[in-house]
XYZ file of C-alpha atoms in Angstrom:
359
model
C 76.706 201.414 97.410
C 79.903 201.686 95.409
C 80.673 198.026 96.082
C 77.203 197.063 94.838
C 77.668 199.085 91.656
C 81.029 197.402 91.063
C 79.470 193.964 91.526
C 76.640 194.751 89.112
C 79.119 195.994 86.536
C 81.149 192.826 86.899
C 78.076 190.639 86.465
C 77.029 192.654 83.422
C 80.474 192.134 81.921
C 80.263 188.401 82.457
C 76.756 188.305 81.001
C 77.829 190.123 77.870
C 80.882 187.924 77.589
C 78.722 184.801 77.779
C 76.709 185.883 74.746
C 77.544 184.409 71.344
C 80.267 186.305 69.528
C 77.781 187.434 66.887
C 75.745 189.234 69.570
C 78.804 190.968 71.032
C 80.392 192.290 67.890
C 79.032 194.171 64.938
C 82.144 193.692 62.872
C 81.989 192.689 59.235
C 81.115 188.968 58.999
C 84.109 186.712 58.459
C 84.763 183.001 58.150
C 87.701 180.670 58.745
C 88.455 176.994 58.254
C 91.377 174.817 59.314
C 91.879 171.127 58.550
C 94.350 168.377 59.377
C 95.142 164.934 58.055
C 97.476 163.627 60.738
C 100.752 164.532 62.418
C 103.902 162.546 63.025
C 107.470 161.804 62.003
C 107.537 163.127 58.455
C 110.735 163.490 56.421
C 110.677 165.573 53.205
C 113.551 163.505 51.815
C 111.536 160.307 52.089
C 108.429 161.619 50.317
C 108.314 161.432 46.536
C 107.138 164.500 44.618
C 104.148 162.505 43.364
C 103.023 161.487 46.850
C 103.562 164.977 48.180
C 101.447 166.396 45.373
C 98.718 163.856 46.104
C 98.524 164.919 49.752
C 98.519 168.592 48.833
C 95.705 168.038 46.330
C 93.653 166.071 48.863
C 94.038 168.784 51.474
C 93.142 171.507 48.993
C 90.106 169.537 47.854
C 88.823 169.371 51.437
C 89.544 173.070 51.968
C 87.693 173.997 48.788
C 84.623 172.032 49.871
C 84.514 173.825 53.223
C 85.261 177.235 51.698
C 82.320 176.884 49.330
C 79.991 176.321 52.287
C 81.304 179.214 54.368
C 81.652 181.756 51.550
C 78.005 181.182 50.644
C 76.825 181.837 54.186
C 76.626 178.212 55.267
C 77.086 177.012 58.822
C 80.329 176.020 60.510
C 78.815 172.582 61.174
C 78.149 172.015 57.484
C 81.637 173.249 56.599
C 83.267 170.811 59.030
C 81.360 167.894 57.516
C 82.085 169.106 53.989
C 85.819 169.061 54.752
C 85.938 165.743 56.585
C 83.833 163.597 54.228
C 86.320 163.767 51.290
C 89.187 163.071 53.691
C 87.333 159.998 54.973
C 86.861 158.867 51.373
C 90.538 159.320 50.484
C 92.745 156.245 51.174
C 95.731 158.512 51.903
C 94.374 159.170 55.386
C 93.652 157.010 58.418
C 89.909 157.640 58.534
C 87.096 155.847 56.739
C 88.608 154.392 53.582
C 92.294 153.801 54.276
C 91.846 153.240 58.026
C 94.473 151.165 59.805
C 93.842 147.554 60.819
C 93.246 146.313 64.323
C 95.226 143.330 65.655
C 92.392 141.112 64.431
C 92.552 142.515 60.901
C 89.511 144.788 60.995
C 88.988 148.460 60.269
C 87.296 150.034 63.296
C 86.289 153.662 62.910
C 85.793 156.506 65.399
C 84.473 160.048 64.949
C 83.115 163.014 66.887
C 81.623 166.414 66.146
C 80.596 169.423 68.240
C 78.571 172.598 67.659
C 79.873 175.705 69.418
C 76.454 177.347 69.483
C 74.972 175.077 72.139
C 77.814 172.621 72.782
C 75.737 169.790 71.390
C 77.969 166.874 70.445
C 77.898 163.423 68.909
C 80.476 160.644 68.837
C 80.838 157.029 67.703
C 83.514 154.402 68.209
C 84.260 150.930 66.885
C 81.992 151.041 63.833
C 83.005 148.877 60.882
C 80.520 149.464 58.074
C 79.655 153.180 58.107
C 81.040 154.856 54.994
C 81.383 158.275 56.628
C 81.598 158.050 60.414
C 81.524 161.840 60.804
C 77.976 161.852 59.436
C 76.960 159.193 61.941
C 78.489 161.227 64.767
C 76.425 164.207 63.643
C 73.270 162.082 63.501
C 73.932 161.015 67.099
C 74.168 164.711 67.968
C 70.968 165.754 66.216
C 68.727 162.671 66.188
C 69.415 160.866 69.451
C 69.221 161.759 73.151
C 72.825 160.621 73.567
C 76.343 161.883 72.894
C 78.403 158.702 72.479
C 77.468 155.386 70.817
C 79.664 152.353 70.220
C 79.967 149.295 67.998
C 76.872 147.365 66.984
C 74.563 149.768 68.777
C 75.955 152.699 66.792
C 75.555 150.716 63.576
C 71.962 149.823 64.436
C 71.255 153.500 65.006
C 72.898 154.317 61.653
C 70.675 151.756 59.919
C 67.563 153.282 61.451
C 68.654 156.699 60.196
C 69.421 155.438 56.683
C 73.117 156.325 56.659
C 75.249 154.917 53.858
C 77.232 151.763 54.594
C 80.148 150.105 52.806
C 81.611 146.566 52.753
C 84.953 145.748 54.442
C 86.852 145.954 51.147
C 85.894 149.636 50.808
C 87.929 150.545 53.897
C 90.864 148.150 53.453
C 94.071 149.119 51.658
C 97.196 147.066 51.022
C 99.491 149.648 52.615
C 97.600 149.439 55.897
C 97.477 145.654 55.784
C 101.219 145.499 55.178
C 101.796 147.775 58.193
C 99.891 145.336 60.401
C 101.833 142.362 59.018
C 105.160 144.111 59.689
C 104.041 144.919 63.194
C 103.188 141.298 63.956
C 106.184 139.751 62.204
C 108.784 141.987 63.827
C 106.996 142.454 67.154
C 106.941 146.196 66.579
C 104.814 148.810 68.310
C 102.152 150.844 66.551
C 104.524 153.821 66.599
C 107.189 151.812 64.765
C 104.906 151.134 61.816
C 102.840 154.336 61.959
C 105.237 157.216 61.559
C 102.259 159.537 61.319
C 98.830 159.696 62.853
C 96.471 159.960 59.888
C 93.446 161.113 61.843
C 91.508 163.825 59.981
C 89.705 166.841 61.363
C 88.288 170.279 60.707
C 87.387 173.392 62.691
C 85.392 176.327 61.355
C 83.956 179.773 62.055
C 80.960 180.860 59.976
C 79.699 184.342 59.127
C 77.105 184.150 61.894
C 79.953 183.876 64.406
C 79.408 180.212 65.203
C 82.157 177.637 65.720
C 82.278 173.881 65.084
C 84.802 171.045 65.251
C 84.976 167.461 64.020
C 87.472 164.592 64.025
C 87.535 161.129 62.387
C 90.037 158.262 62.629
C 90.808 154.589 62.262
C 92.923 154.626 65.417
C 96.332 152.963 65.742
C 97.678 149.997 63.799
C 97.272 146.740 65.708
C 95.042 148.201 68.411
C 93.600 145.540 70.715
C 90.958 144.946 73.367
C 88.611 147.610 71.985
C 91.152 150.414 72.401
C 89.699 153.919 71.970
C 91.835 156.993 71.379
C 91.110 160.685 71.750
C 89.405 161.330 68.396
C 85.861 160.325 69.466
C 86.257 161.701 73.005
C 84.610 165.100 73.422
C 87.080 167.339 75.235
C 90.145 165.328 74.254
C 90.146 165.156 70.458
C 87.265 167.518 69.662
C 85.749 170.589 71.280
C 83.867 173.720 70.181
C 82.400 176.576 72.193
C 81.391 179.960 70.778
C 82.735 181.578 73.961
C 86.254 180.328 73.334
C 87.373 178.374 70.245
C 87.107 175.182 68.203
C 89.783 172.457 68.330
C 90.464 169.150 66.565
C 93.430 166.996 67.542
C 95.574 164.265 66.031
C 98.253 162.233 67.745
C 98.967 159.657 70.419
C 95.455 159.472 71.846
C 96.270 158.169 75.306
C 98.164 161.360 76.109
C 95.583 163.652 74.546
C 92.927 162.034 76.740
C 95.040 162.469 79.879
C 95.589 166.171 79.173
C 92.069 166.785 77.846
C 93.757 168.674 75.042
C 90.814 170.138 73.120
C 88.825 171.386 76.110
C 91.987 172.522 77.901
C 92.887 174.824 75.018
C 89.339 176.186 74.839
C 89.136 176.732 78.611
C 92.401 178.648 78.721
C 91.338 180.832 75.809
C 87.929 181.498 77.359
C 89.583 182.693 80.572
C 91.843 184.940 78.507
C 88.845 186.520 76.809
C 87.268 187.142 80.219
C 90.510 188.791 81.318
C 90.367 191.050 78.286
C 86.762 191.959 79.099
C 87.823 192.940 82.622
C 90.785 195.045 81.474
C 90.533 198.429 83.194
C 91.827 200.538 80.314
C 91.512 200.589 76.544
C 95.315 200.573 76.340
C 95.456 197.339 78.341
C 92.765 195.729 76.183
C 94.560 196.820 73.033
C 97.826 195.376 74.329
C 96.163 192.064 75.152
C 94.596 191.904 71.699
C 98.011 192.398 70.079
C 99.482 189.364 71.842
C 99.231 186.065 69.984
C 97.793 184.282 72.989
C 95.771 181.631 71.089
C 98.994 180.326 69.538
C 100.783 180.496 72.860
C 98.010 178.583 74.618
C 97.966 175.854 71.987
C 101.761 175.549 72.072
C 101.762 175.324 75.876
C 99.189 172.531 75.932
C 101.055 170.606 73.247
C 104.224 171.024 75.313
C 102.400 169.360 78.222
C 101.573 166.436 75.940
C 105.227 166.193 74.937
C 106.433 166.304 78.535
C 104.192 163.348 79.360
C 105.671 161.420 76.426
C 103.062 161.969 73.712
C 103.154 163.688 70.349
C 100.774 165.005 67.720
C 99.086 168.278 66.856
C 95.977 170.433 66.929
C 94.117 172.859 64.711
C 92.271 175.827 66.211
C 89.843 178.483 64.994
C 88.955 181.417 67.260
C 85.848 183.654 67.313
C 88.057 186.435 65.958
C 88.742 184.380 62.826
C 92.269 183.143 63.523
C 93.062 179.726 62.038
C 96.043 178.209 63.854
C 98.136 175.039 64.089
C 100.339 173.637 66.821
C 102.248 170.354 66.721
C 105.275 168.825 68.436
C 106.200 166.500 65.556
C 108.278 167.038 62.418
C 105.166 167.533 60.330
C 101.387 167.635 60.140
C 99.180 167.426 57.063
C 97.232 170.653 57.368
C 95.497 173.521 55.630
C 93.622 176.731 56.344
C 91.575 179.357 54.549
C 89.858 182.570 55.624
C 87.555 185.228 54.239
C 90.579 187.563 54.273
C 92.064 185.636 51.344
C 94.369 183.185 53.104
C 94.605 179.787 51.404
C 97.410 177.459 52.501
C 98.219 173.781 52.687
C 101.348 172.394 54.337
C 102.945 169.145 55.407
C 106.303 169.766 57.057
C 107.157 172.037 59.952
C 107.602 175.720 59.052
C 107.043 175.075 55.356
C 104.066 176.192 53.275
C 103.903 173.984 50.193
C 101.100 175.858 48.503
C 99.661 179.302 49.120
C 97.424 181.597 47.165
C 95.648 184.874 47.733
C 92.128 185.484 46.532
C 91.005 189.006 45.693
């Protein structure tokens, strides 16, 4: 009889733990947002003050758009899109306008998005005329029976849904074209001409306790043969689950796919939360809560990427409202804001370029 009671208690614990965070906790509603605009080999001495200011302003602009959604009670999904769209429109980043060129001189765009409430997801790859690929990825999630569409089929679907398109000259920039020309002329690799991965992404927690993640990219300079990186791959570059966390990645996609970076981080954190739920004493639970395990998990997964030979970074938001970064490069364009008053943007490792507190 005692064994049966123990089993029932265990099942009840798991059942409660499987509920959305909002159903488990009656804490004061909070929100968080984290964004990135690429990670890579970044040197403060090689960046002019004007260019640095431009990146900081672009990151803050995206943060402000997402903050406005979340502070007014909007959804995490809407906040993710609100952050990513201006980054796609900004030629500073390798997503949408400003995307890198393929070997054949085209801009091919990838994006994915995921809702932590029900793990619904949408992704597109190899589109060339969609002004904001993140919006197409979301339309795939909400208005199609599929998760992943590619190329001309994805563009046909976008046309049927009335999504905004743009001509090739909208996406093309001289800096990206010059990078491709240098690559071909000097027989360089993509990593030689792309010292950063300009993929953009956002992760968010809304006041209803729901999580979301999204990622958008132009891929790698000179990519060939229809190469696809991690950004549009659910579980590699993007993942969100209310039971664990929301993750968006940027970096050398082949390695992020092999590790399954986004889902790996979320899975490890979900198991940690189950461990906390099973803790036999309040002292043990309190001790576990005081440990910065989300950061440790993210750092450990990024170390695995590094050990395989890859580099890049991730942004994470947890159900508890933590907004975190982890990267194994010298810098990552990034920002975060929370309902507790945090507002930061940063570029280089261990340096906050701009921070402010709101009352």
